[in-house]
mmCIF file of C-alpha atoms in Angstrom:
data_model
loop_
_atom_site.group_PDB
_atom_site.id
_atom_site.type_symbol
_atom_site.label_atom_id
_atom_site.label_comp_id
_atom_site.label_asym_id
_atom_site.label_seq_id
_atom_site.Cartn_x
_atom_site.Cartn_y
_atom_site.Cartn_z
ATOM 1 C CA UNK C 20 0.000 0.000 0.000
ATOM 2 C CA UNK C 21 1.200 3.481 -0.747
ATOM 3 C CA UNK C 22 1.974 5.816 2.121
ATOM 4 C CA UNK C 23 3.349 9.295 2.652
ATOM 5 C CA UNK C 24 5.417 10.448 5.595
ATOM 6 C CA UNK C 25 5.991 14.072 6.485
ATOM 7 C CA UNK C 26 8.727 14.407 9.052
ATOM 8 C CA UNK C 27 7.818 17.680 10.710
ATOM 9 C CA UNK C 28 4.436 18.252 12.299
ATOM 10 C CA UNK C 29 5.045 21.867 13.224
ATOM 11 C CA UNK C 30 7.758 24.228 12.026
ATOM 12 C CA UNK C 31 8.264 27.731 13.376
ATOM 13 C CA UNK C 32 10.455 30.167 11.470
ATOM 14 C CA UNK C 33 11.196 33.855 11.425
ATOM 15 C CA UNK C 34 10.615 35.836 8.265
ATOM 16 C CA UNK C 35 13.424 35.523 5.693
ATOM 17 C CA UNK C 36 14.530 32.170 7.065
ATOM 18 C CA UNK C 37 14.917 29.269 4.654
ATOM 19 C CA UNK C 38 12.425 26.434 4.649
ATOM 20 C CA UNK C 39 12.702 22.758 3.903
ATOM 21 C CA UNK C 40 9.849 20.350 4.598
ATOM 22 C CA UNK C 41 10.528 16.661 4.262
ATOM 23 C CA UNK C 42 8.315 14.183 2.444
ATOM 24 C CA UNK C 43 8.973 10.506 1.845
ATOM 25 C CA UNK C 44 6.652 8.091 0.123
ATOM 26 C CA UNK C 45 6.430 4.371 -0.310
ATOM 27 C CA UNK C 46 5.140 2.928 -3.541
ATOM 28 C CA UNK C 47 6.830 0.533 -5.900
ATOM 29 C CA UNK C 48 5.668 1.914 -9.220
ATOM 30 C CA UNK C 49 5.356 5.161 -11.098
ATOM 31 C CA UNK C 50 3.879 7.935 -9.022
ATOM 32 C CA UNK C 51 2.919 11.529 -9.377
ATOM 33 C CA UNK C 52 3.870 13.808 -6.509
ATOM 34 C CA UNK C 53 2.253 16.956 -5.228
ATOM 35 C CA UNK C 54 2.543 19.596 -2.570
ATOM 36 C CA UNK C 55 -0.646 21.350 -1.500
ATOM 37 C CA UNK C 56 -1.082 24.312 0.819
ATOM 38 C CA UNK C 57 -4.025 25.061 3.073
ATOM 39 C CA UNK C 58 -4.233 28.596 4.414
ATOM 40 C CA UNK C 59 -6.208 29.072 7.638
ATOM 41 C CA UNK C 60 -9.900 28.495 7.060
ATOM 42 C CA UNK C 61 -9.473 27.657 3.391
ATOM 43 C CA UNK C 62 -9.422 24.569 1.222
ATOM 44 C CA UNK C 63 -6.328 22.926 -0.216
ATOM 45 C CA UNK C 64 -4.621 24.469 -3.212
ATOM 46 C CA UNK C 65 -1.858 23.114 -5.400
ATOM 47 C CA UNK C 66 1.647 24.476 -4.789
ATOM 48 C CA UNK C 67 3.542 22.346 -7.267
ATOM 49 C CA UNK C 68 3.600 18.936 -8.887
ATOM 50 C CA UNK C 69 5.997 16.419 -10.367
ATOM 51 C CA UNK C 70 5.051 14.007 -13.162
ATOM 52 C CA UNK C 71 8.250 13.364 -15.086
ATOM 53 C CA UNK C 72 11.333 15.068 -16.481
ATOM 54 C CA UNK C 73 13.371 17.583 -14.497
ATOM 55 C CA UNK C 74 13.305 16.420 -10.868
ATOM 56 C CA UNK C 75 13.502 20.005 -9.638
ATOM 57 C CA UNK C 76 10.091 21.562 -9.994
ATOM 58 C CA UNK C 77 9.078 25.116 -9.310
ATOM 59 C CA UNK C 78 5.716 26.154 -8.030
ATOM 60 C CA UNK C 79 3.864 29.266 -7.038
ATOM 61 C CA UNK C 80 5.053 31.851 -4.527
ATOM 62 C CA UNK C 81 8.732 30.915 -4.812
ATOM 63 C CA UNK C 82 8.363 27.320 -3.668
ATOM 64 C CA UNK C 83 10.267 24.479 -5.264
ATOM 65 C CA UNK C 84 10.636 20.760 -4.645
ATOM 66 C CA UNK C 85 13.141 18.130 -5.625
ATOM 67 C CA UNK C 86 12.210 14.573 -6.509
ATOM 68 C CA UNK C 87 14.942 12.117 -5.527
ATOM 69 C CA UNK C 88 13.822 8.737 -6.783
ATOM 70 C CA UNK C 89 16.528 6.755 -5.005
ATOM 71 C CA UNK C 90 15.427 8.206 -1.671
ATOM 72 C CA UNK C 91 11.687 8.159 -2.396
ATOM 73 C CA UNK C 92 11.659 11.784 -1.356
ATOM 74 C CA UNK C 93 10.002 14.977 -2.540
ATOM 75 C CA UNK C 94 11.114 17.739 -0.201
ATOM 76 C CA UNK C 95 9.652 21.222 -0.384
ATOM 77 C CA UNK C 96 11.911 24.258 -0.167
ATOM 78 C CA UNK C 97 11.721 28.031 -0.121
ATOM 79 C CA UNK C 98 14.810 30.247 0.272
ATOM 80 C CA UNK C 99 13.108 33.011 2.229
ATOM 81 C CA UNK C 100 9.723 32.619 3.903
ATOM 82 C CA UNK C 101 7.207 35.371 4.514
ATOM 83 C CA UNK C 102 4.594 35.803 7.189
ATOM 84 C CA UNK C 103 1.943 35.065 4.539
ATOM 85 C CA UNK C 104 3.389 31.559 4.112
ATOM 86 C CA UNK C 105 1.882 30.582 7.456
ATOM 87 C CA UNK C 106 -0.274 27.609 6.519
ATOM 88 C CA UNK C 107 -0.490 23.848 6.568
ATOM 89 C CA UNK C 108 1.424 21.976 3.885
ATOM 90 C CA UNK C 109 0.552 18.545 2.565
ATOM 91 C CA UNK C 110 2.578 16.176 0.459
ATOM 92 C CA UNK C 111 0.563 13.752 -1.698
ATOM 93 C CA UNK C 112 1.147 10.777 -3.952
ATOM 94 C CA UNK C 113 -1.052 9.590 -6.797
ATOM 95 C CA UNK C 114 -0.758 6.033 -8.018
ATOM 96 C CA UNK C 115 -1.812 4.955 -11.516
ATOM 97 C CA UNK C 116 -4.956 3.387 -10.028
ATOM 98 C CA UNK C 117 -6.205 6.863 -9.244
ATOM 99 C CA UNK C 118 -5.889 6.406 -5.524
ATOM 100 C CA UNK C 119 -4.287 9.371 -3.834
ATOM 101 C CA UNK C 120 -2.590 9.421 -0.448
ATOM 102 C CA UNK C 121 -1.788 12.479 1.643
ATOM 103 C CA UNK C 122 0.720 12.943 4.405
ATOM 104 C CA UNK C 123 -0.405 14.116 7.829
ATOM 105 C CA UNK C 124 0.608 17.676 7.033
ATOM 106 C CA UNK C 125 3.131 20.162 8.399
ATOM 107 C CA UNK C 126 1.969 23.335 10.070
ATOM 108 C CA UNK C 127 4.274 26.229 9.255
ATOM 109 C CA UNK C 128 4.199 29.314 11.443
ATOM 110 C CA UNK C 129 6.218 32.288 10.267
ATOM 111 C CA UNK C 130 6.897 34.953 12.850
ATOM 112 C CA UNK C 131 6.977 38.531 11.539
ATOM 113 C CA UNK A 20 -16.346 27.744 -13.969
ATOM 114 C CA UNK A 21 -17.456 27.062 -10.431
ATOM 115 C CA UNK A 22 -14.937 24.232 -9.944
ATOM 116 C CA UNK A 23 -15.852 21.856 -7.113
ATOM 117 C CA UNK A 24 -18.927 22.814 -5.123
ATOM 118 C CA UNK A 25 -19.824 21.222 -1.797
ATOM 119 C CA UNK A 26 -22.987 21.662 0.196
ATOM 120 C CA UNK A 27 -23.701 22.275 2.988
ATOM 121 C CA UNK A 28 -20.799 24.214 4.496
ATOM 122 C CA UNK A 29 -21.798 23.457 8.061
ATOM 123 C CA UNK A 30 -24.066 20.879 9.630
ATOM 124 C CA UNK A 31 -24.865 19.595 13.094
ATOM 125 C CA UNK A 32 -26.323 16.091 13.318
ATOM 126 C CA UNK A 33 -27.654 14.094 16.200
ATOM 127 C CA UNK A 34 -26.323 10.599 16.791
ATOM 128 C CA UNK A 35 -28.123 8.131 14.546
ATOM 129 C CA UNK A 36 -29.321 10.667 12.010
ATOM 130 C CA UNK A 37 -28.450 10.367 8.367
ATOM 131 C CA UNK A 38 -27.418 12.924 5.796
ATOM 132 C CA UNK A 39 -25.908 13.339 2.358
ATOM 133 C CA UNK A 40 -23.019 15.638 1.590
ATOM 134 C CA UNK A 41 -23.331 16.913 -1.922
ATOM 135 C CA UNK A 42 -20.424 17.418 -4.304
ATOM 136 C CA UNK A 43 -20.530 18.520 -7.897
ATOM 137 C CA UNK A 44 -17.841 19.578 -10.344
ATOM 138 C CA UNK A 45 -18.112 21.276 -13.705
ATOM 139 C CA UNK A 46 -14.646 20.524 -15.063
ATOM 140 C CA UNK A 47 -15.582 17.194 -16.678
ATOM 141 C CA UNK A 48 -13.110 15.437 -14.404
ATOM 142 C CA UNK A 49 -13.127 11.662 -14.385
ATOM 143 C CA UNK A 50 -11.784 11.216 -10.878
ATOM 144 C CA UNK A 51 -13.526 12.321 -7.724
ATOM 145 C CA UNK A 52 -12.601 11.860 -4.085
ATOM 146 C CA UNK A 53 -13.969 12.294 -0.604
ATOM 147 C CA UNK A 54 -11.602 13.017 2.271
ATOM 148 C CA UNK A 55 -12.022 13.757 5.918
ATOM 149 C CA UNK A 56 -9.627 16.015 7.734
ATOM 150 C CA UNK A 57 -9.106 15.741 11.473
ATOM 151 C CA UNK A 58 -6.662 17.943 13.411
ATOM 152 C CA UNK A 59 -3.096 16.643 13.114
ATOM 153 C CA UNK A 60 -4.233 13.672 11.052
ATOM 154 C CA UNK A 61 -3.956 15.029 7.539
ATOM 155 C CA UNK A 62 -6.450 13.971 4.925
ATOM 156 C CA UNK A 63 -7.812 10.466 4.961
ATOM 157 C CA UNK A 64 -9.383 9.089 1.801
ATOM 158 C CA UNK A 65 -12.905 7.804 2.388
ATOM 159 C CA UNK A 66 -14.002 6.810 -1.108
ATOM 160 C CA UNK A 67 -12.965 7.624 -4.627
ATOM 161 C CA UNK A 68 -14.298 7.183 -8.120
ATOM 162 C CA UNK A 69 -12.490 6.934 -11.426
ATOM 163 C CA UNK A 70 -15.602 7.472 -13.494
ATOM 164 C CA UNK A 71 -19.382 7.326 -13.558
ATOM 165 C CA UNK A 72 -20.644 4.050 -12.171
ATOM 166 C CA UNK A 73 -17.309 3.155 -10.563
ATOM 167 C CA UNK A 74 -16.478 3.670 -6.913
ATOM 168 C CA UNK A 75 -13.872 2.227 -4.599
ATOM 169 C CA UNK A 76 -13.025 2.315 -0.921
ATOM 170 C CA UNK A 77 -10.241 4.452 0.451
ATOM 171 C CA UNK A 78 -8.547 4.215 3.827
ATOM 172 C CA UNK A 79 -11.547 4.948 6.079
ATOM 173 C CA UNK A 80 -14.790 3.905 4.324
ATOM 174 C CA UNK A 81 -16.689 2.489 7.318
ATOM 175 C CA UNK A 82 -19.883 4.358 8.083
ATOM 176 C CA UNK A 83 -20.073 5.990 4.659
ATOM 177 C CA UNK A 84 -21.496 5.238 1.254
ATOM 178 C CA UNK A 85 -21.100 6.886 -2.130
ATOM 179 C CA UNK A 86 -22.562 6.732 -5.596
ATOM 180 C CA UNK A 87 -21.460 8.121 -8.935
ATOM 181 C CA UNK A 88 -24.359 8.116 -11.342
ATOM 182 C CA UNK A 89 -23.018 11.036 -13.367
ATOM 183 C CA UNK A 90 -19.587 12.472 -14.108
ATOM 184 C CA UNK A 91 -20.461 15.672 -12.292
ATOM 185 C CA UNK A 92 -21.857 14.431 -8.975
ATOM 186 C CA UNK A 93 -20.353 12.369 -6.184
ATOM 187 C CA UNK A 94 -22.519 12.474 -3.042
ATOM 188 C CA UNK A 95 -21.328 11.045 0.273
ATOM 189 C CA UNK A 96 -23.914 9.469 2.550
ATOM 190 C CA UNK A 97 -23.740 8.977 6.299
ATOM 191 C CA UNK A 98 -26.409 6.481 7.327
ATOM 192 C CA UNK A 99 -26.121 6.434 11.128
ATOM 193 C CA UNK A 100 -24.112 9.400 12.302
ATOM 194 C CA UNK A 101 -21.657 8.799 15.143
ATOM 195 C CA UNK A 102 -19.533 11.275 17.122
ATOM 196 C CA UNK A 103 -16.426 9.763 15.494
ATOM 197 C CA UNK A 104 -17.648 11.213 12.207
ATOM 198 C CA UNK A 105 -17.265 14.760 13.480
ATOM 199 C CA UNK A 106 -14.770 16.181 11.011
ATOM 200 C CA UNK A 107 -14.228 18.464 8.049
ATOM 201 C CA UNK A 108 -15.057 16.762 4.779
ATOM 202 C CA UNK A 109 -13.487 17.715 1.469
ATOM 203 C CA UNK A 110 -14.536 16.659 -1.968
ATOM 204 C CA UNK A 111 -11.998 16.821 -4.783
ATOM 205 C CA UNK A 112 -11.765 16.026 -8.453
ATOM 206 C CA UNK A 113 -9.030 15.528 -11.008
ATOM 207 C CA UNK A 114 -8.673 14.736 -14.681
ATOM 208 C CA UNK A 115 -6.923 11.400 -14.570
ATOM 209 C CA UNK A 116 -5.790 9.917 -17.840
ATOM 210 C CA UNK A 117 -5.278 6.442 -16.486
ATOM 211 C CA UNK A 118 -2.076 7.503 -14.830
ATOM 212 C CA UNK A 119 -3.754 10.004 -12.509
ATOM 213 C CA UNK A 120 -1.325 12.630 -13.607
ATOM 214 C CA UNK A 121 -3.153 15.777 -12.740
ATOM 215 C CA UNK A 122 -3.619 17.645 -9.524
ATOM 216 C CA UNK A 123 -6.783 17.611 -7.475
ATOM 217 C CA UNK A 124 -9.118 20.549 -7.180
ATOM 218 C CA UNK A 125 -10.811 20.820 -3.821
ATOM 219 C CA UNK A 126 -14.153 22.068 -2.655
ATOM 220 C CA UNK A 127 -14.498 24.492 0.245
ATOM 221 C CA UNK A 128 -15.254 21.762 2.750
ATOM 222 C CA UNK A 129 -18.154 20.748 4.972
ATOM 223 C CA UNK A 130 -17.739 21.045 8.719
ATOM 224 C CA UNK A 131 -19.842 18.317 10.314
ATOM 225 C CA UNK A 132 -20.483 17.966 14.026
ATOM 226 C CA UNK A 133 -22.266 14.932 15.443
ATOM 227 C CA UNK A 134 -23.686 15.401 18.943
#
């Protein structure tokens, strides 16, 4: 069965600090990988996605993620966070069957 | 386009009552999903559908039922509400081409409380 593990439940940073959120997945076949963001009181929105090709993908708002197949990882990064990045971040995996699996989420708090 | 529309936004149920959470999408997406979100637990897949007439169980299907009679609609039914079903429910859809290679679009959520 596929699964997704996010290593950090809660991250607290000051503005301008760099961010890296870990995500590891387990699935033996081809997968598609996603990072979603959920701002307080809102629904989930796509940050970025990986399907194939360049393992370094860029998303909205300066976020990027690197797919490392040998490590089954898809870590999210941002060089300099802003207060408006305070949100919950979810890593997700889609298998060819259509079944999607989300990690438990990481709450990011950015202090102004 | 409206995207994914869920109704109602809020609901309070008594134990043992039943209700249907409605979800409709106007993007002609093949795949639709129902998730529940509990604090610190991420999103858990309840049921999903890869097309009209096809549904399958996710991680936490007990206590729920779904149907997919049309491409647009994917209602979630709670037959005998229990306090453990207190949660925020999200419906989502995506345009899967057999390899599920597109992102999901989410509805605004339904906050359900069972008392």
